[in-house]
Amino acid sequence: MATVTDHVAAPQAAAGQGAAEAQMPETTDGFHLVIDALRLNGIDTIFGLPGIPITDLTRKAQAAGMRVVSFRHEQNAGYAASIAGFMTGKPGVCLTVSAPGFLNGLTALANATTNCFPMILVSGSSEREVVDLQQGDYEEMDQLAIAKPLCKAAFRVLHAEDIGVGVARAIRAAVSGRPGGVYLDLPARLFPQSIDAEAGRRSLIKVVDPAPRQIPAADAVQRALDLLRGARKPLILLGKGAAYAQADADIRALVERTGIPYLPMSMAKGILPDTHPQCASAARSFVLPEADVVMLVGARLNWLLSHGKGKTWGGKSSKEWGGQKFIQVDISPTEADSNVRIDAPVVGDIGSCVAALLAGLGADWPRPPAEWTAAVAERKAKNVAKMAETLAKDPAPMNFHSALNVVRDIVKANPDAIVVNEGANALDFTRSIVDMYKPRKRLDVGTWGVMGIGMGFSVAAAVVSGQPVIAIEGDSAFGFSGMEVETICRYGLPVCVVILNNNGVYRGDEVNPTGGRDPAPLVFVKDARYEKLMEAFGGVGVYATTPAALRQAMEEAIRSRRPTLINAIIDEKAGTESGRITALNPTAKKK
Ligand code: ADP
Ligand code: TPW
């Protein structure tokens, strides 16, 4: 591994100059100390966008052997960094210029914090003195103050000798406890500050144990096991915290040794293969209201789980608790009771918690009552058969099902491929139709349901894993980050974008009720040729109107690893408003 000495400024004296000058100490500067501090901590990739004052930082980072992935918009670089953090457990780093670049990256930082993804947004900034007196600097903004409420922690470094501490604090804050976004503010004048190379080297910190294990209390584990043992209809719910924890073997052992049906949240799909006999995804609307004890592992009872109450959970009204008891395994001690009572909180890192639960099962752990597992299996079989019937249809034009039936086969044949997914219907149908077989292979809109993660996630997924990426995109969703197909082509990444194109947001058949010349707010240009965008940068574009054409193009994309965009034409009448969350629209009839 390279060290500070690889970057020290060249000795000040060249051949022929005086001996006294030749003795001058070696120096290093802020640029190199930032790079060295990151590399010392195993961070080898920067996602960003150059400009004043960080242009040279991107150059020098690349020259020092780091992977520098330059985007066309900072938001996409930020999303890339955040998902790299989720995939690797190391903070993903996004580098932006001051004010507008910083603000462009901020959405991704806030999204990372919301989703518990470890990320560090590093932004160049203006000098304190000018910002504080509001003297009107180039791209002036009090970035630290603005970032603070949107992230886990925010730090500013003013002196080169503090860079080591600043980077160490940022890393610890991002990955310890509940992971999240961290802001690191580096004013322009920091970068050229020169200090003695040896002092610089000594100032760097290699963070020891950045995400310390947090062992759950024995009585908390016992309380959870007692509750689970007494359950008549137990259910395990795996969330993306469980995927992040990389405790795959133990989680699988816990599920299999207890014999309890489990439900994966969207990004937890694949921790165990979706085809696992205990997977209850196809019986979701049956198991949630029926279960009597639910063990949440790295999943929050937020809107994605109807806040743990209401009709989804068997409550009589939208606000009423369904009567379930909850066990919650989570690293955050304040998460429990955020929506309904948690009867058995188990606070600790998922690896340690699951290991403790496993150890406590004992040889005599009872299988769940057969009536329960049989009822789940029966409901599942019924729904799977119904879905198979729908998937077998071949309507013209294609609909979501007939297109996603192809994607389902392709992912089955390529279980290492990473699926990135956004849209409304495009999201909901992909989640339920496309089975995942391995952990951390499904990356999507997460806790906020945010549009725009598509190409940033795809770039990062390909860069971090080297595996093929399949991005299943609504046509609206794609538009948020579409220009990054240039980035995909520039870096030659094996990304296959499939746009499920129904000419608009949710669907494409709305009309302006006034008959005026403006289109309806939710529709786009009809028959838009998105594939030409990929062709413009040297990638492969395919216009596909049939499942057969889609299949052929996807197979070829995976085989060739060439950047590919398939414009899959879907019936413009296919799709419902907001996909499966229509009820969240304020005008929707309340349940
Ligand atoms: P989902 O959207 O899949 O339901 P959430 O993002 O709501 O998942 O929940 C993830 C939870 O996982 C958060 O409450 C977070 O604190 C927790 N978490 C993240 N990493 C770990 C970890 N290593 N150990 C324990 N809990 C974790
Ligand atoms: C940052 C609101 C949710 S889903 C969606 C929008 C605009 C697009 C749905 O259309 P698409 O998919 O992608 O064509 P499909 O399959 O239903 O036709 N801005 C942000 N985030 C969100 N969630 C929105 C707007 C939204």
XYZ file of C-alpha atoms and ligand atoms in Angstrom:
644
model
C 0.000 0.000 0.000
C 1.263 3.491 -0.804
C 1.992 5.785 2.101
C 2.480 9.447 2.647
C 5.982 9.243 1.291
C 4.630 8.360 -2.136
C 3.130 11.799 -2.259
C 5.585 14.040 -0.514
C 6.472 17.040 -2.548
C 9.680 16.588 -4.475
C 12.705 17.686 -2.486
C 13.027 21.401 -2.968
C 16.525 21.256 -4.349
C 17.364 19.956 -7.789
C 20.776 18.734 -8.866
C 23.283 21.513 -8.956
C 21.711 23.528 -6.140
C 23.404 24.113 -2.832
C 23.846 21.421 -0.190
C 21.937 23.458 2.394
C 18.896 23.552 0.175
C 19.154 19.818 -0.532
C 18.732 19.264 3.206
C 15.333 20.968 3.241
C 12.749 18.698 4.809
C 10.266 16.878 2.646
C 6.797 18.329 2.790
C 3.301 17.145 2.088
C 0.091 19.118 1.663
C -3.637 19.029 2.291
C -4.402 17.329 -1.031
C -2.100 14.423 -0.302
C -3.073 14.122 3.336
C -6.758 13.725 2.374
C -5.839 11.035 -0.142
C -3.481 9.279 2.273
C -5.997 9.403 5.121
C -8.657 7.771 2.955
C -6.326 5.128 1.568
C -4.900 4.339 4.961
C -8.450 3.385 5.909
C -9.037 1.165 2.916
C -11.092 3.640 0.926
C -9.953 3.191 -2.638
C -12.764 4.805 -4.652
C -14.118 8.344 -4.904
C -17.400 9.144 -6.636
C -17.607 12.800 -7.531
C -17.579 15.712 -9.899
C -14.569 18.031 -10.256
C -14.362 21.835 -10.125
C -13.007 24.576 -7.850
C -11.609 23.819 -5.286
C -11.347 20.045 -5.619
C -10.258 19.590 -9.244
C -6.695 18.802 -8.284
C -7.856 16.465 -5.552
C -9.535 14.283 -8.179
C -6.403 14.334 -10.346
C -4.047 13.594 -7.494
C -6.308 10.847 -6.129
C -6.258 9.130 -9.509
C -2.520 9.615 -9.813
C -2.137 8.001 -6.395
C -3.976 4.907 -7.625
C -7.465 5.570 -6.297
C -10.448 4.840 -8.501
C -12.039 8.191 -9.270
C -15.454 7.917 -10.877
C -16.572 11.236 -12.326
C -20.283 11.797 -12.792
C -22.396 14.294 -14.718
C -24.386 15.399 -11.663
C -23.404 15.255 -7.995
C -26.673 13.717 -6.871
C -25.851 10.604 -8.846
C -22.311 10.527 -7.480
C -23.821 10.793 -4.007
C -26.230 7.943 -4.581
C -23.338 5.900 -5.948
C -21.270 6.548 -2.817
C -24.150 5.665 -0.522
C -24.908 2.352 -2.164
C -21.225 1.466 -2.315
C -21.371 1.966 1.450
C -24.353 -0.364 1.749
C -22.715 -3.030 -0.381
C -19.310 -2.999 1.274
C -19.874 -1.788 4.842
C -17.150 0.816 4.245
C -18.254 4.433 3.892
C -18.746 5.423 0.272
C -17.106 8.757 -0.512
C -18.669 11.451 -2.678
C -16.616 14.504 -3.562
C -18.228 17.750 -4.691
C -17.430 21.406 -5.296
C -18.802 24.170 -3.092
C -22.363 25.492 -2.758
C -24.304 24.211 -5.812
C -22.270 21.010 -6.111
C -22.592 20.483 -2.386
C -26.343 21.044 -2.530
C -26.649 18.631 -5.430
C -24.928 16.005 -3.316
C -26.967 16.773 -0.234
C -30.108 14.919 -1.320
C -28.057 11.767 -1.568
C -26.491 12.423 1.842
C -29.899 12.843 3.436
C -31.126 9.736 1.641
C -28.129 7.790 2.940
C -28.890 8.861 6.494
C -32.545 7.937 6.115
C -31.646 4.518 4.747
C -28.808 3.830 7.212
C -26.193 3.685 4.423
C -22.667 4.739 5.447
C -21.466 7.589 3.282
C -19.170 10.594 3.542
C -19.938 13.674 1.494
C -16.670 15.574 1.133
C -17.158 19.069 -0.211
C -14.784 21.845 -0.937
C -15.988 25.122 0.536
C -15.192 28.813 0.848
C -13.101 30.280 3.624
C -14.777 30.695 6.997
C -13.841 34.366 7.271
C -15.598 35.279 4.036
C -18.601 33.027 4.607
C -19.174 34.226 8.145
C -19.121 37.883 7.124
C -21.193 37.052 4.033
C -18.763 38.890 1.831
C -19.892 37.206 -1.342
C -17.285 34.617 -2.250
C -17.425 32.476 -5.378
C -19.968 29.764 -4.488
C -20.266 31.017 -0.940
C -22.394 29.056 1.482
C -22.321 27.999 5.128
C -22.284 24.356 4.083
C -21.566 22.867 7.485
C -24.651 24.473 9.012
C -26.820 23.369 6.121
C -25.575 19.789 6.150
C -25.908 19.275 9.905
C -29.609 18.516 10.226
C -29.467 16.136 7.271
C -26.735 13.805 8.409
C -25.435 11.834 11.365
C -22.450 14.086 11.914
C -20.685 16.996 10.224
C -17.060 18.034 10.578
C -14.863 20.793 9.198
C -11.082 20.686 8.936
C -9.182 23.967 8.853
C -5.597 22.789 9.282
C -3.666 20.209 7.313
C -2.447 18.510 10.484
C -6.100 17.850 11.459
C -7.016 16.015 8.256
C -6.224 12.643 9.803
C -8.535 13.300 12.713
C -11.271 14.696 10.457
C -11.256 11.670 8.177
C -11.113 9.263 11.119
C -14.063 10.949 12.815
C -16.036 10.895 9.567
C -15.382 7.181 9.069
C -16.352 6.268 12.626
C -19.488 8.370 12.509
C -20.567 6.827 9.195
C -20.181 3.147 10.082
C -20.476 2.791 13.850
C -23.845 2.152 15.469
C -26.651 2.858 13.027
C -24.822 3.730 9.810
C -25.569 6.970 8.003
C -24.381 9.977 6.077
C -21.553 12.191 7.293
C -20.488 15.566 5.961
C -16.831 16.576 5.801
C -16.210 20.224 4.977
C -12.821 21.034 3.479
C -12.273 24.749 2.806
C -10.280 25.576 -0.315
C -7.278 26.914 1.531
C -6.762 23.628 3.337
C -5.616 21.814 0.217
C -2.397 23.661 -0.586
C -1.361 23.974 3.082
C 2.078 22.486 3.331
C 3.436 20.670 6.372
C 6.442 18.527 7.160
C 5.964 15.095 5.611
C 6.873 13.204 8.757
C 4.482 15.296 10.844
C 1.844 14.665 8.206
C 2.439 10.949 8.340
C 2.171 10.948 12.120
C -1.072 12.933 12.007
C -2.941 10.261 10.058
C -5.137 7.761 11.881
C -5.879 4.246 10.808
C -9.220 3.731 12.474
C -9.179 0.676 14.701
C -12.450 -1.258 14.742
C -14.572 1.423 13.041
C -17.874 -0.448 13.527
C -17.440 -2.159 16.879
C -19.614 -5.155 17.585
C -22.393 -4.391 20.007
C -23.239 -7.457 22.014
C -26.861 -7.751 23.093
C -27.669 -8.240 26.756
C -28.273 -11.884 27.674
C -31.625 -11.127 29.342
C -32.838 -9.268 26.248
C -31.972 -12.279 24.105
C -33.733 -14.609 26.536
C -36.836 -12.404 26.610
C -36.991 -12.542 22.834
C -36.524 -16.298 22.716
C -39.202 -16.866 25.355
C -41.666 -14.805 23.364
C -40.796 -16.573 20.142
C -41.002 -20.009 21.708
C -44.530 -19.368 22.948
C -45.779 -18.118 19.577
C -48.481 -20.006 17.728
C -48.028 -18.052 14.493
C -44.488 -16.654 14.468
C -43.022 -14.634 11.638
C -39.524 -13.306 10.956
C -39.230 -10.047 9.050
C -35.844 -9.308 7.500
C -34.978 -5.730 6.566
C -32.118 -4.107 4.725
C -30.243 -3.722 8.021
C -29.990 -7.516 7.999
C -28.595 -7.426 4.474
C -26.132 -4.694 5.421
C -24.871 -6.639 8.428
C -23.384 -9.379 6.206
C -24.369 -12.070 8.703
C -25.910 -14.143 5.920
C -25.024 -17.641 7.133
C -26.242 -17.058 10.688
C -29.454 -15.395 9.534
C -30.151 -18.350 7.309
C -29.369 -20.735 10.166
C -31.736 -18.843 12.479
C -34.564 -19.024 9.966
C -33.970 -22.686 9.173
C -33.396 -23.899 12.720
C -36.535 -22.195 14.002
C -38.567 -23.252 10.968
C -40.402 -19.923 11.136
C -41.806 -18.391 7.925
C -39.986 -15.206 6.966
C -40.692 -12.129 4.893
C -37.861 -10.140 3.307
C -38.265 -6.400 2.877
C -37.358 -5.187 -0.572
C -33.590 -4.872 -0.177
C -33.436 -7.911 2.100
C -34.560 -10.151 -0.751
C -31.904 -12.738 -1.453
C -30.387 -12.972 2.058
C -32.048 -16.336 1.673
C -33.133 -17.170 -1.879
C -36.681 -15.997 -2.589
C -37.403 -19.572 -3.638
C -36.707 -20.837 -0.098
C -39.588 -22.979 1.211
C -39.965 -20.765 4.299
C -40.167 -17.546 2.268
C -43.642 -16.075 2.783
C -43.399 -13.216 0.273
C -46.166 -14.676 -1.862
C -48.412 -14.805 1.213
C -47.551 -11.344 2.599
C -51.090 -10.062 2.974
C -51.985 -13.281 4.796
C -49.075 -13.558 7.228
C -48.948 -9.932 8.422
C -52.444 -9.812 9.934
C -52.335 -13.452 11.043
C -48.961 -13.631 12.819
C -49.006 -13.411 16.631
C -45.292 -12.818 17.257
C -43.174 -10.959 14.716
C -39.413 -10.759 14.964
C -38.021 -7.753 13.078
C -34.380 -8.116 12.126
C -32.923 -4.857 10.782
C -36.308 -3.524 9.679
C -38.210 -0.516 10.985
C -41.963 -0.369 11.480
C -42.239 2.708 9.255
C -44.693 3.403 6.426
C -43.311 0.477 4.433
C -44.809 -1.763 7.130
C -47.865 0.404 7.715
C -46.338 1.562 11.020
C -47.019 -1.856 12.540
C -50.746 -1.245 12.776
C -53.941 -0.832 10.794
C -55.640 -3.259 8.476
C -52.364 -4.614 7.079
C -51.741 -6.016 10.550
C -55.305 -7.095 11.258
C -56.309 -3.905 13.087
C -59.949 -2.903 12.773
C -59.159 0.619 11.544
C -56.220 2.304 9.860
C -54.777 3.353 13.234
C -55.538 0.326 15.326
C -52.949 -2.171 16.549
C -53.532 -5.717 15.310
C -52.575 -7.412 18.586
C -49.209 -8.832 17.520
C -46.238 -8.942 19.833
C -42.989 -7.664 18.398
C -39.365 -8.580 18.891
C -37.028 -6.032 17.323
C -33.382 -6.750 16.636
C -31.671 -3.460 15.875
C -28.485 -1.582 16.585
C -30.336 1.587 17.495
C -31.488 1.628 21.133
C -34.096 4.285 20.364
C -35.822 2.533 17.474
C -38.095 0.348 19.612
C -41.603 1.694 20.335
C -41.346 4.239 17.520
C -44.755 3.146 16.263
C -46.159 0.342 18.392
C -44.973 -1.365 21.546
C -41.926 -3.565 21.127
C -42.244 -6.358 23.655
C -38.728 -7.652 23.278
C -36.118 -5.222 21.973
C -32.754 -6.826 21.283
C -30.217 -4.063 20.881
C -26.929 -4.865 19.245
C -25.337 -5.464 15.895
C -27.213 -8.034 13.883
C -24.277 -10.407 13.617
C -23.905 -10.559 17.406
C -27.663 -10.619 18.051
C -28.373 -13.400 15.600
C -25.440 -15.417 16.910
C -26.767 -15.006 20.469
C -30.280 -15.988 19.423
C -28.927 -19.026 17.621
C -26.894 -20.060 20.640
C -29.987 -19.755 22.803
C -32.232 -21.937 20.637
C -31.036 -25.171 22.166
C -31.541 -28.615 20.718
C -35.190 -28.793 21.756
C -36.440 -25.740 19.890
C -39.991 -26.594 18.800
C -41.063 -26.331 15.185
C -43.831 -23.762 14.709
C -47.323 -25.278 14.883
C -48.027 -27.244 11.702
C -51.425 -25.534 11.194
C -49.570 -22.230 10.833
C -46.874 -23.358 8.412
C -49.437 -25.346 6.424
C -51.759 -22.336 6.187
C -48.888 -20.158 4.977
C -47.817 -22.793 2.454
C -51.349 -23.148 1.160
C -51.838 -19.420 0.661
C -48.447 -19.170 -0.960
C -49.151 -22.006 -3.404
C -52.447 -20.395 -4.399
C -50.850 -17.013 -5.055
C -47.865 -18.482 -6.884
C -50.219 -20.388 -9.198
C -52.216 -17.223 -9.836
C -49.046 -15.293 -10.625
C -47.798 -18.059 -12.952
C -51.029 -17.761 -14.925
C -50.599 -14.000 -15.258
C -46.953 -14.334 -16.232
C -47.790 -16.861 -18.931
C -49.912 -14.354 -20.824
C -48.382 -12.660 -23.833
C -50.377 -9.516 -24.521
C -49.573 -7.048 -27.282
C -48.358 -4.486 -26.429
C -46.328 -5.868 -23.530
C -47.414 -5.164 -19.983
C -45.352 -5.118 -16.788
C -45.911 -8.826 -16.207
C -44.905 -10.091 -19.616
C -41.773 -7.934 -19.651
C -40.797 -8.784 -16.090
C -41.322 -12.474 -16.726
C -38.288 -12.172 -19.003
C -36.287 -10.267 -16.374
C -37.210 -12.946 -13.852
C -35.700 -15.653 -16.072
C -32.576 -13.629 -16.789
C -31.929 -12.974 -13.087
C -32.529 -16.638 -12.309
C -29.913 -17.589 -14.884
C -27.525 -14.879 -13.605
C -27.942 -14.845 -9.818
C -24.769 -12.791 -9.327
C -26.157 -9.926 -11.365
C -27.228 -6.903 -9.330
C -30.728 -5.581 -9.849
C -31.257 -1.838 -9.480
C -34.897 -0.838 -9.479
C -36.965 2.337 -9.436
C -40.302 3.660 -10.634
C -43.757 3.115 -9.190
C -45.353 0.179 -10.998
C -41.923 -0.722 -12.376
C -40.728 -0.969 -8.778
C -43.645 -2.797 -7.244
C -43.995 -5.377 -9.988
C -40.266 -6.052 -10.194
C -40.082 -6.549 -6.447
C -42.859 -9.104 -6.463
C -42.086 -10.871 -9.753
C -38.292 -11.046 -9.923
C -36.854 -13.524 -7.413
C -33.456 -12.779 -5.908
C -31.054 -15.539 -5.004
C -28.148 -13.856 -3.248
C -27.771 -11.159 -0.586
C -27.326 -7.454 -1.398
C -28.189 -7.991 -5.052
C -31.325 -5.885 -5.035
C -30.847 -2.130 -4.693
C -33.799 0.192 -4.872
C -35.575 3.384 -3.824
C -35.450 2.417 -0.159
C -37.023 4.172 2.780
C -37.940 7.374 0.981
C -39.138 5.823 -2.263
C -36.828 8.288 -3.959
C -36.645 8.531 -7.748
C -33.210 9.174 -9.221
C -31.073 6.457 -7.658
C -31.027 4.401 -10.860
C -27.863 5.245 -12.743
C -25.828 6.261 -9.677
C -26.579 2.927 -8.005
C -25.861 1.099 -11.259
C -22.458 2.708 -11.698
C -21.473 1.993 -8.105
C -22.784 -1.564 -8.180
C -20.732 -2.335 -11.286
C -17.618 -0.567 -9.983
C -17.758 -2.156 -6.538
C -18.681 -5.697 -7.561
C -17.514 -6.125 -11.153
C -20.749 -8.061 -11.685
C -23.309 -7.280 -14.386
C -25.981 -4.823 -13.356
C -29.583 -4.915 -14.540
C -31.408 -1.634 -13.937
C -35.175 -1.958 -14.204
C -36.467 1.561 -14.628
C -39.771 3.296 -15.075
C -39.463 5.841 -17.881
C -40.045 8.684 -15.449
C -37.619 7.261 -12.905
C -34.905 6.894 -15.542
C -35.209 10.554 -16.473
C -33.890 11.662 -13.085
C -30.413 10.276 -13.739
C -30.478 9.385 -17.449
C -27.469 11.471 -18.425
C -25.252 9.102 -16.481
C -25.479 6.613 -19.341
C -22.517 8.644 -20.595
C -20.691 7.760 -17.372
C -21.623 4.112 -17.840
C -20.202 4.200 -21.375
C -17.122 6.215 -20.390
C -16.157 3.662 -17.762
C -17.273 0.743 -19.933
C -19.476 -0.717 -17.217
C -21.528 -3.901 -17.668
C -24.855 -2.182 -17.052
C -28.036 -3.202 -18.856
C -30.754 -0.583 -18.402
C -34.268 -1.774 -19.141
C -36.791 1.052 -19.371
C -40.346 -0.154 -18.929
C -41.669 2.612 -21.108
C -45.339 3.456 -20.780
C -44.996 7.084 -21.913
C -45.354 8.768 -18.565
C -45.384 8.929 -14.801
C -47.305 5.814 -13.663
C -48.908 5.478 -17.121
C -49.092 7.454 -20.334
C -52.686 7.900 -21.390
C -53.826 10.975 -19.485
C -55.025 14.010 -21.424
C -55.289 17.683 -20.601
C -58.941 18.016 -19.530
C -59.178 21.569 -20.905
C -58.279 20.406 -24.382
C -55.537 23.052 -24.302
C -52.256 22.534 -26.076
C -50.149 21.614 -23.037
C -49.853 17.896 -22.346
C -51.254 16.447 -19.109
C -48.773 16.790 -16.208
C -48.055 13.073 -16.043
C -47.364 12.222 -19.679
C -44.183 12.319 -21.748
C -43.369 12.460 -25.450
C -44.983 9.420 -26.980
C -42.756 6.674 -28.353
C -39.620 8.370 -26.981
C -36.489 6.616 -28.264
C -34.502 6.347 -25.041
C -32.219 3.712 -26.544
C -30.637 6.366 -28.754
C -29.267 8.047 -25.640
C -27.087 5.010 -25.028
C -26.118 4.813 -28.698
C -25.050 8.459 -28.560
C -22.187 7.493 -26.269
C -21.168 4.272 -27.992
C -23.291 1.800 -26.054
C -25.895 -0.598 -27.389
C -29.465 0.624 -27.806
C -32.379 -1.734 -28.382
C -36.018 -0.935 -29.094
C -37.990 -3.947 -27.877
C -41.702 -4.429 -28.360
C -41.943 -8.142 -27.543
C -40.757 -10.379 -24.704
C -38.654 -12.322 -27.212
C -36.809 -9.182 -28.309
C -36.323 -8.126 -24.695
C -34.962 -11.551 -23.777
C -32.524 -11.621 -26.650
C -31.256 -8.128 -25.884
C -30.811 -8.844 -22.181
C -28.997 -12.107 -22.837
C -26.686 -10.358 -25.246
C -26.059 -7.507 -22.779
C -25.091 -9.928 -20.021
C -22.920 -11.968 -22.378
C -21.112 -9.014 -23.935
C -20.927 -6.866 -20.749
C -21.403 -3.852 -23.016
C -23.374 -0.859 -21.756
C -26.882 -1.465 -23.066
C -30.177 0.354 -22.891
C -33.319 -1.521 -23.831
C -36.375 0.595 -24.454
C -39.073 -1.946 -23.592
C -42.384 -0.661 -24.871
C -45.226 -1.258 -22.443
C -48.913 -0.594 -22.915
C -49.392 3.075 -21.983
C -52.565 2.090 -20.172
C -50.583 -0.284 -17.946
C -49.918 1.044 -14.466
C -51.850 2.489 -11.569
C -51.301 5.812 -9.872
C -48.362 5.582 -7.439
C -48.161 1.808 -8.034
C -49.185 -0.014 -4.863
C -49.227 3.057 -2.662
C -52.158 4.824 -4.282
C -53.761 5.047 -0.850
C -51.031 7.451 0.324
C -52.258 10.162 -2.056
C -54.037 12.753 0.093
C -57.141 12.588 -2.064
C -57.366 8.799 -1.994
C -60.317 7.420 -0.079
C -59.158 6.606 3.453
C -59.459 2.993 4.406
P -36.249 -1.923 5.577
O -36.555 -0.666 4.805
O -35.625 -2.979 4.764
O -37.414 -2.367 6.385
P -34.983 -0.177 7.439
O -34.049 0.743 6.713
O -36.314 0.373 7.812
O -35.108 -1.535 6.635
O -34.304 -0.655 8.767
C -32.973 -0.980 8.843
C -32.655 -1.074 10.324
O -31.470 -1.835 10.459
C -32.409 0.272 10.992
O -33.283 0.438 12.085
C -30.951 0.194 11.451
O -30.744 0.772 12.719
C -30.703 -1.290 11.488
N -29.325 -1.676 11.246
C -28.523 -1.296 10.253
N -27.332 -1.905 10.326
C -27.385 -2.699 11.403
C -26.480 -3.609 12.017
N -25.263 -3.827 11.525
N -26.891 -4.254 13.108
C -28.121 -4.037 13.622
N -29.022 -3.225 13.083
C -28.663 -2.558 11.995
C -37.296 12.558 -6.064
C -42.738 10.891 -7.085
C -42.943 8.383 -7.440
S -42.853 7.208 -8.625
C -42.596 8.320 -9.860
C -42.570 9.610 -9.343
C -42.347 10.831 -10.172
C -42.393 7.892 -11.279
C -43.346 6.795 -11.705
O -43.319 6.620 -13.085
P -42.327 5.643 -13.803
O -42.821 4.240 -13.340
O -40.954 5.788 -13.265
O -42.453 5.832 -15.246
P -44.176 3.448 -13.696
O -43.733 2.068 -13.835
O -45.119 3.614 -12.560
O -44.723 4.015 -14.976
N -39.523 12.889 -7.093
C -38.712 12.124 -6.320
N -39.126 10.973 -5.799
C -40.410 10.572 -5.991
N -40.785 9.435 -5.419
C -41.298 11.324 -6.802
C -40.795 12.490 -7.339
C -42.765 9.641 -7.943
